[in-house]
PDB file of C-alpha atoms in Angstrom:
ATOM      1  CA  MET A  12       4.151 -11.349  20.898  1.00  0.00           C
ATOM      2  CA  THR A  13       7.276  -9.190  20.724  1.00  0.00           C
ATOM      3  CA  LEU A  14       9.347  -9.516  23.874  1.00  0.00           C
ATOM      4  CA  ASP A  15      11.039  -6.537  25.476  1.00  0.00           C
ATOM      5  CA  THR A  16      14.444  -6.546  27.108  1.00  0.00           C
ATOM      6  CA  TYR A  17      12.953  -6.122  30.590  1.00  0.00           C
ATOM      7  CA  THR A  18      10.903  -9.322  30.234  1.00  0.00           C
ATOM      8  CA  VAL A  19      13.855 -11.344  28.973  1.00  0.00           C
ATOM      9  CA  ASP A  20      16.172  -9.975  31.668  1.00  0.00           C
ATOM     10  CA  ASN A  21      13.584 -10.950  34.277  1.00  0.00           C
ATOM     11  CA  LEU A  22      13.668 -14.499  32.919  1.00  0.00           C
ATOM     12  CA  LEU A  23      17.462 -14.509  33.134  1.00  0.00           C
ATOM     13  CA  ASP A  24      17.263 -13.254  36.723  1.00  0.00           C
ATOM     14  CA  GLN A  25      15.032 -16.207  37.544  1.00  0.00           C
ATOM     15  CA  LEU A  26      17.561 -18.591  36.010  1.00  0.00           C
ATOM     16  CA  ARG A  27      20.304 -17.085  38.170  1.00  0.00           C
ATOM     17  CA  ALA A  28      18.058 -17.236  41.244  1.00  0.00           C
ATOM     18  CA  LEU A  29      17.983 -21.038  40.920  1.00  0.00           C
ATOM     19  CA  GLY A  30      21.516 -20.950  42.246  1.00  0.00           C
ATOM     20  CA  GLU A  31      23.681 -24.002  41.801  1.00  0.00           C
ATOM     21  CA  PRO A  32      22.228 -27.093  43.479  1.00  0.00           C
ATOM     22  CA  GLU A  33      24.530 -29.999  44.251  1.00  0.00           C
ATOM     23  CA  ARG A  34      25.686 -31.897  41.138  1.00  0.00           C
ATOM     24  CA  CYS A  35      24.488 -29.073  38.889  1.00  0.00           C
ATOM     25  CA  PHE A  36      26.137 -26.239  36.970  1.00  0.00           C
ATOM     26  CA  ASN A  37      24.254 -22.980  36.395  1.00  0.00           C
ATOM     27  CA  PRO A  38      25.505 -21.535  33.081  1.00  0.00           C
ATOM     28  CA  TYR A  39      24.118 -18.085  33.895  1.00  0.00           C
ATOM     29  CA  LEU A  40      25.357 -17.633  37.461  1.00  0.00           C
ATOM     30  CA  ASP A  41      27.377 -14.451  37.995  1.00  0.00           C
ATOM     31  CA  ALA A  42      29.973 -16.428  39.965  1.00  0.00           C
ATOM     32  CA  HIS A  43      31.224 -17.880  36.666  1.00  0.00           C
ATOM     33  CA  GLY A  44      32.363 -14.443  35.520  1.00  0.00           C
ATOM     34  CA  ARG A  45      32.895 -13.490  31.893  1.00  0.00           C
ATOM     35  CA  ASP A  46      31.761 -16.875  30.561  1.00  0.00           C
ATOM     36  CA  SER A  47      28.444 -16.466  32.371  1.00  0.00           C
ATOM     37  CA  GLU A  48      28.017 -12.980  30.920  1.00  0.00           C
ATOM     38  CA  ARG A  49      28.530 -14.329  27.409  1.00  0.00           C
ATOM     39  CA  ARG A  50      26.111 -17.211  27.887  1.00  0.00           C
ATOM     40  CA  SER A  51      23.497 -14.851  29.331  1.00  0.00           C
ATOM     41  CA  ALA A  52      23.987 -12.457  26.417  1.00  0.00           C
ATOM     42  CA  ASN A  53      23.587 -15.327  23.944  1.00  0.00           C
ATOM     43  CA  LEU A  54      20.347 -16.504  25.546  1.00  0.00           C
ATOM     44  CA  ARG A  55      19.049 -12.941  25.725  1.00  0.00           C
ATOM     45  CA  ARG A  56      19.749 -12.392  22.015  1.00  0.00           C
ATOM     46  CA  TYR A  57      18.136 -15.714  21.103  1.00  0.00           C
ATOM     47  CA  LEU A  58      14.954 -15.065  23.100  1.00  0.00           C
ATOM     48  CA  LEU A  59      14.571 -11.521  21.769  1.00  0.00           C
ATOM     49  CA  ASP A  60      15.131 -12.751  18.216  1.00  0.00           C
ATOM     50  CA  MET A  61      12.584 -15.534  18.649  1.00  0.00           C
ATOM     51  CA  GLY A  62      10.134 -13.059  20.176  1.00  0.00           C
ATOM     52  CA  ASP A  63      10.309 -11.030  16.958  1.00  0.00           C
ATOM     53  CA  ARG A  64       9.688 -14.183  14.915  1.00  0.00           C
ATOM     54  CA  GLN A  65       6.616 -15.171  16.968  1.00  0.00           C
ATOM     55  CA  PRO A  66       7.070 -18.965  16.786  1.00  0.00           C
ATOM     56  CA  ASP A  67       4.073 -21.295  17.050  1.00  0.00           C
ATOM     57  CA  VAL A  68       5.966 -24.400  18.183  1.00  0.00           C
ATOM     58  CA  LEU A  69       7.885 -25.176  21.370  1.00  0.00           C
ATOM     59  CA  LEU A  70      10.297 -28.099  21.496  1.00  0.00           C
ATOM     60  CA  LEU A  71      10.842 -28.925  25.165  1.00  0.00           C
ATOM     61  CA  PHE A  72      13.924 -31.037  25.868  1.00  0.00           C
ATOM     62  CA  GLU A  73      15.408 -32.441  29.089  1.00  0.00           C
ATOM     63  CA  ALA A  74      18.372 -30.368  30.292  1.00  0.00           C
ATOM     64  CA  PRO A  75      21.571 -28.680  29.077  1.00  0.00           C
ATOM     65  CA  GLY A  76      24.344 -30.976  27.899  1.00  0.00           C
ATOM     66  CA  TYR A  77      27.975 -30.389  28.766  1.00  0.00           C
ATOM     67  CA  ARG A  78      28.907 -29.781  25.112  1.00  0.00           C
ATOM     68  CA  GLY A  79      25.782 -27.806  24.222  1.00  0.00           C
ATOM     69  CA  CYS A  80      23.825 -25.331  26.312  1.00  0.00           C
ATOM     70  CA  ARG A  81      26.351 -25.469  29.146  1.00  0.00           C
ATOM     71  CA  VAL A  82      28.794 -23.821  26.742  1.00  0.00           C
ATOM     72  CA  SER A  83      26.587 -21.662  24.508  1.00  0.00           C
ATOM     73  CA  GLY A  84      23.818 -20.719  26.949  1.00  0.00           C
ATOM     74  CA  ILE A  85      21.138 -21.559  24.364  1.00  0.00           C
ATOM     75  CA  PRO A  86      19.007 -24.705  24.814  1.00  0.00           C
ATOM     76  CA  VAL A  87      20.004 -27.632  22.564  1.00  0.00           C
ATOM     77  CA  THR A  88      22.270 -25.397  20.518  1.00  0.00           C
ATOM     78  CA  SER A  89      25.984 -26.000  20.315  1.00  0.00           C
ATOM     79  CA  GLU A  90      28.475 -23.197  20.123  1.00  0.00           C
ATOM     80  CA  ARG A  91      29.446 -24.342  16.621  1.00  0.00           C
ATOM     81  CA  ILE A  92      25.871 -23.959  15.377  1.00  0.00           C
ATOM     82  CA  MET A  93      25.363 -20.655  17.198  1.00  0.00           C
ATOM     83  CA  LEU A  94      28.452 -18.993  15.709  1.00  0.00           C
ATOM     84  CA  VAL A  95      27.383 -19.404  12.071  1.00  0.00           C
ATOM     85  CA  GLU A  96      24.254 -17.802  10.644  1.00  0.00           C
ATOM     86  CA  ILE A  97      21.589 -20.236   9.469  1.00  0.00           C
ATOM     87  CA  GLU A  98      20.991 -18.679   6.059  1.00  0.00           C
ATOM     88  CA  LYS A  99      17.460 -20.049   5.703  1.00  0.00           C
ATOM     89  CA  TRP A 100      16.233 -18.000   8.684  1.00  0.00           C
ATOM     90  CA  LYS A 101      19.014 -15.452   9.226  1.00  0.00           C
ATOM     91  CA  LEU A 102      19.316 -16.902  12.733  1.00  0.00           C
ATOM     92  CA  PHE A 103      22.503 -16.987  14.871  1.00  0.00           C
ATOM     93  CA  GLY A 104      25.939 -15.889  13.718  1.00  0.00           C
ATOM     94  CA  ASN A 105      26.658 -12.182  14.099  1.00  0.00           C
ATOM     95  CA  GLY A 106      26.390 -10.911  17.670  1.00  0.00           C
ATOM     96  CA  TYR A 107      26.568 -14.291  19.378  1.00  0.00           C
ATOM     97  CA  GLN A 108      29.623 -14.741  21.585  1.00  0.00           C
ATOM     98  CA  ARG A 109      32.037 -17.654  21.716  1.00  0.00           C
ATOM     99  CA  VAL A 110      32.734 -18.998  25.208  1.00  0.00           C
ATOM    100  CA  SER A 111      35.178 -21.845  24.546  1.00  0.00           C
ATOM    101  CA  LYS A 112      38.710 -21.490  23.204  1.00  0.00           C
ATOM    102  CA  ARG A 113      37.880 -23.290  19.939  1.00  0.00           C
ATOM    103  CA  SER A 114      37.727 -20.843  17.050  1.00  0.00           C
ATOM    104  CA  ASP A 115      34.953 -22.842  15.375  1.00  0.00           C
ATOM    105  CA  GLY A 116      33.136 -23.576  18.638  1.00  0.00           C
ATOM    106  CA  ILE A 117      32.334 -26.853  20.381  1.00  0.00           C
ATOM    107  CA  ALA A 118      29.899 -29.237  18.668  1.00  0.00           C
ATOM    108  CA  GLU A 119      27.262 -31.481  20.252  1.00  0.00           C
ATOM    109  CA  MET A 120      25.595 -34.485  18.613  1.00  0.00           C
ATOM    110  CA  THR A 121      22.023 -33.821  19.787  1.00  0.00           C
ATOM    111  CA  ALA A 122      22.210 -30.187  18.696  1.00  0.00           C
ATOM    112  CA  THR A 123      23.609 -31.207  15.312  1.00  0.00           C
ATOM    113  CA  ILE A 124      20.805 -33.718  14.717  1.00  0.00           C
ATOM    114  CA  LEU A 125      18.151 -31.249  15.875  1.00  0.00           C
ATOM    115  CA  TRP A 126      19.189 -28.274  13.783  1.00  0.00           C
ATOM    116  CA  LYS A 127      19.928 -30.333  10.660  1.00  0.00           C
ATOM    117  CA  ALA A 128      16.402 -31.765  10.843  1.00  0.00           C
ATOM    118  CA  LEU A 129      14.798 -28.381  11.494  1.00  0.00           C
ATOM    119  CA  ILE A 130      16.598 -26.702   8.604  1.00  0.00           C
ATOM    120  CA  GLU A 131      15.412 -29.451   6.244  1.00  0.00           C
ATOM    121  CA  ILE A 132      11.836 -29.677   7.553  1.00  0.00           C
ATOM    122  CA  ALA A 133      10.608 -26.507   9.268  1.00  0.00           C
ATOM    123  CA  ASP A 134       9.465 -23.331   7.526  1.00  0.00           C
ATOM    124  CA  GLN A 135      10.276 -21.305  10.639  1.00  0.00           C
ATOM    125  CA  PRO A 136      12.426 -22.217  13.650  1.00  0.00           C
ATOM    126  CA  PRO A 137      10.578 -23.384  16.772  1.00  0.00           C
ATOM    127  CA  LEU A 138      11.389 -22.076  20.211  1.00  0.00           C
ATOM    128  CA  ILE A 139      13.596 -24.501  22.121  1.00  0.00           C
ATOM    129  CA  TRP A 140      13.678 -24.801  25.909  1.00  0.00           C
ATOM    130  CA  ASN A 141      14.793 -27.273  28.568  1.00  0.00           C
ATOM    131  CA  THR A 142      12.680 -28.820  31.325  1.00  0.00           C
ATOM    132  CA  PHE A 143      15.505 -28.333  33.826  1.00  0.00           C
ATOM    133  CA  PRO A 144      17.519 -25.266  32.759  1.00  0.00           C
ATOM    134  CA  LEU A 145      20.716 -26.120  34.677  1.00  0.00           C
ATOM    135  CA  HIS A 146      23.350 -28.653  33.617  1.00  0.00           C
ATOM    136  CA  PRO A 147      23.129 -31.843  35.718  1.00  0.00           C
ATOM    137  CA  PHE A 148      26.389 -33.778  35.814  1.00  0.00           C
ATOM    138  CA  ASP A 149      27.563 -37.076  37.269  1.00  0.00           C
ATOM    139  CA  PRO A 150      30.118 -36.330  40.031  1.00  0.00           C
ATOM    140  CA  ARG A 151      31.738 -39.729  39.464  1.00  0.00           C
ATOM    141  CA  LYS A 152      32.616 -38.652  35.921  1.00  0.00           C
ATOM    142  CA  GLY A 153      33.220 -34.960  36.595  1.00  0.00           C
ATOM    143  CA  GLU A 154      31.480 -31.806  35.431  1.00  0.00           C
ATOM    144  CA  LEU A 155      32.009 -32.652  31.763  1.00  0.00           C
ATOM    145  CA  SER A 156      29.357 -35.358  31.837  1.00  0.00           C
ATOM    146  CA  ASN A 157      25.577 -35.581  31.646  1.00  0.00           C
ATOM    147  CA  ARG A 158      22.917 -37.219  33.794  1.00  0.00           C
ATOM    148  CA  THR A 159      19.122 -37.200  33.875  1.00  0.00           C
ATOM    149  CA  PRO A 160      17.877 -34.571  36.344  1.00  0.00           C
ATOM    150  CA  MET A 161      16.057 -35.931  39.374  1.00  0.00           C
ATOM    151  CA  ARG A 162      12.345 -35.280  39.749  1.00  0.00           C
ATOM    152  CA  ARG A 163      12.880 -32.595  42.395  1.00  0.00           C
ATOM    153  CA  GLU A 164      15.350 -30.887  40.058  1.00  0.00           C
ATOM    154  CA  GLN A 165      12.954 -31.113  37.143  1.00  0.00           C
ATOM    155  CA  ARG A 166      10.238 -29.412  39.174  1.00  0.00           C
ATOM    156  CA  LEU A 167      12.495 -26.384  39.684  1.00  0.00           C
ATOM    157  CA  GLY A 168      12.047 -25.677  35.992  1.00  0.00           C
ATOM    158  CA  TYR A 169       8.259 -26.006  35.894  1.00  0.00           C
ATOM    159  CA  PRO A 170       7.446 -22.315  36.574  1.00  0.00           C
ATOM    160  CA  LEU A 171       9.813 -21.276  33.791  1.00  0.00           C
ATOM    161  CA  ILE A 172       8.191 -23.683  31.330  1.00  0.00           C
ATOM    162  CA  GLU A 173       4.807 -22.119  32.056  1.00  0.00           C
ATOM    163  CA  GLN A 174       6.224 -18.615  31.698  1.00  0.00           C
ATOM    164  CA  VAL A 175       7.926 -19.335  28.389  1.00  0.00           C
ATOM    165  CA  ILE A 176       4.757 -20.845  26.925  1.00  0.00           C
ATOM    166  CA  ALA A 177       2.719 -17.839  28.075  1.00  0.00           C
ATOM    167  CA  LEU A 178       5.259 -15.216  26.975  1.00  0.00           C
ATOM    168  CA  PHE A 179       5.517 -16.593  23.454  1.00  0.00           C
ATOM    169  CA  ASP A 180       1.831 -17.562  23.224  1.00  0.00           C
ATOM    170  CA  LEU A 181       2.865 -20.938  21.819  1.00  0.00           C
ATOM    171  CA  GLU A 182       0.220 -23.116  20.179  1.00  0.00           C
ATOM    172  CA  THR A 183       1.994 -26.441  19.611  1.00  0.00           C
ATOM    173  CA  ILE A 184       3.960 -27.911  22.492  1.00  0.00           C
ATOM    174  CA  VAL A 185       6.237 -30.880  21.826  1.00  0.00           C
ATOM    175  CA  GLY A 186       7.736 -32.932  24.641  1.00  0.00           C
ATOM    176  CA  VAL A 187      10.999 -34.361  23.329  1.00  0.00           C
ATOM    177  CA  GLY A 188      11.905 -37.354  25.470  1.00  0.00           C
ATOM    178  CA  ARG A 189      10.357 -38.779  28.610  1.00  0.00           C
ATOM    179  CA  THR A 190      11.569 -36.108  31.029  1.00  0.00           C
ATOM    180  CA  ALA A 191       9.935 -33.314  29.045  1.00  0.00           C
ATOM    181  CA  GLN A 192       6.791 -35.352  28.476  1.00  0.00           C
ATOM    182  CA  ARG A 193       6.452 -36.076  32.195  1.00  0.00           C
ATOM    183  CA  ALA A 194       6.869 -32.395  33.034  1.00  0.00           C
ATOM    184  CA  LEU A 195       4.178 -31.331  30.580  1.00  0.00           C
ATOM    185  CA  THR A 196       1.854 -34.021  31.911  1.00  0.00           C
ATOM    186  CA  ASP A 197       2.498 -32.829  35.481  1.00  0.00           C
ATOM    187  CA  LEU A 198       1.664 -29.282  34.378  1.00  0.00           C
ATOM    188  CA  ARG A 199      -1.449 -30.503  32.536  1.00  0.00           C
ATOM    189  CA  ILE A 200      -0.239 -28.938  29.319  1.00  0.00           C
ATOM    190  CA  HIS A 201      -1.514 -30.604  26.154  1.00  0.00           C
ATOM    191  CA  HIS A 202       1.435 -31.743  24.088  1.00  0.00           C
ATOM    192  CA  ILE A 203       2.707 -33.922  21.279  1.00  0.00           C
ATOM    193  CA  GLU A 204       5.282 -36.571  22.152  1.00  0.00           C
ATOM    194  CA  ALA A 205       8.514 -37.024  20.208  1.00  0.00           C
ATOM    195  CA  ARG A 206      11.391 -39.369  20.869  1.00  0.00           C
ATOM    196  CA  HIS A 207      14.660 -37.785  21.955  1.00  0.00           C
ATOM    197  CA  PRO A 208      17.165 -37.918  19.070  1.00  0.00           C
ATOM    198  CA  ALA A 209      19.986 -39.291  21.252  1.00  0.00           C
ATOM    199  CA  GLN A 210      20.789 -42.970  21.770  1.00  0.00           C
ATOM    200  CA  GLY A 211      19.374 -44.265  18.514  1.00  0.00           C
ATOM    201  CA  GLY A 212      16.323 -42.027  18.423  1.00  0.00           C
ATOM    202  CA  LYS A 213      17.300 -39.913  15.417  1.00  0.00           C
ATOM    203  CA  ALA A 214      14.990 -41.545  12.844  1.00  0.00           C
ATOM    204  CA  ASP A 215      11.966 -41.454  15.152  1.00  0.00           C
ATOM    205  CA  PHE A 216      12.680 -37.829  16.076  1.00  0.00           C
ATOM    206  CA  VAL A 217      12.965 -36.763  12.435  1.00  0.00           C
ATOM    207  CA  ALA A 218       9.721 -38.602  11.621  1.00  0.00           C
ATOM    208  CA  ALA A 219       7.973 -36.762  14.457  1.00  0.00           C
ATOM    209  CA  MET A 220       9.224 -33.401  13.157  1.00  0.00           C
ATOM    210  CA  GLN A 221       8.003 -34.256   9.663  1.00  0.00           C
ATOM    211  CA  GLU A 222       4.555 -35.027  11.032  1.00  0.00           C
ATOM    212  CA  ILE A 223       4.430 -31.846  13.112  1.00  0.00           C
ATOM    213  CA  TYR A 224       5.457 -29.694  10.162  1.00  0.00           C
ATOM    214  CA  GLY A 225       3.183 -31.480   7.705  1.00  0.00           C
ATOM    215  CA  GLN A 226       5.726 -33.270   5.556  1.00  0.00           C
TER     216      GLN A 226
END
């Protein structure tokens, strides 16, 4: 289906309404000022663009990383990827807003692996979403760190997962990593399992994408 601005803005309002639980950073919270506005605008543009493309596949990941979605606002998409148009699909680039001070944007390993594989394998880009849409960090290491969201945190994202699947009328749901797979099982949503590309999982992840896209 084609999404309208009202529907996407409602989704963004729900992300803001999650607030900022302890040991979490909400990339879309108004309290973060201009950076939050840019991240919200980036996610809005991405969702509207993907609504026009009518994707069949959802890749559900775990949570924003401190070098990825926390900066760009777009799930599993680094600022560096977002700022340059992917020629194959005419996706990203013009209209997306840089948040960091780096002219070429901040890169993230998981995002780099993901988008390189998708460009090589997929005919059309899948929709990408996170189980827990806020950035969970380890307070012992500071905000620029990552941690696995706790079960109670993960469950905060469940209603949004269901909404995203319904809004985009997605046919193939892929749980990337154990956190996403557990969430989809909890929600009784039929899904395909894929290994997360981080921590040595790149080859298995790429193989899963090849199988999903028939290569």
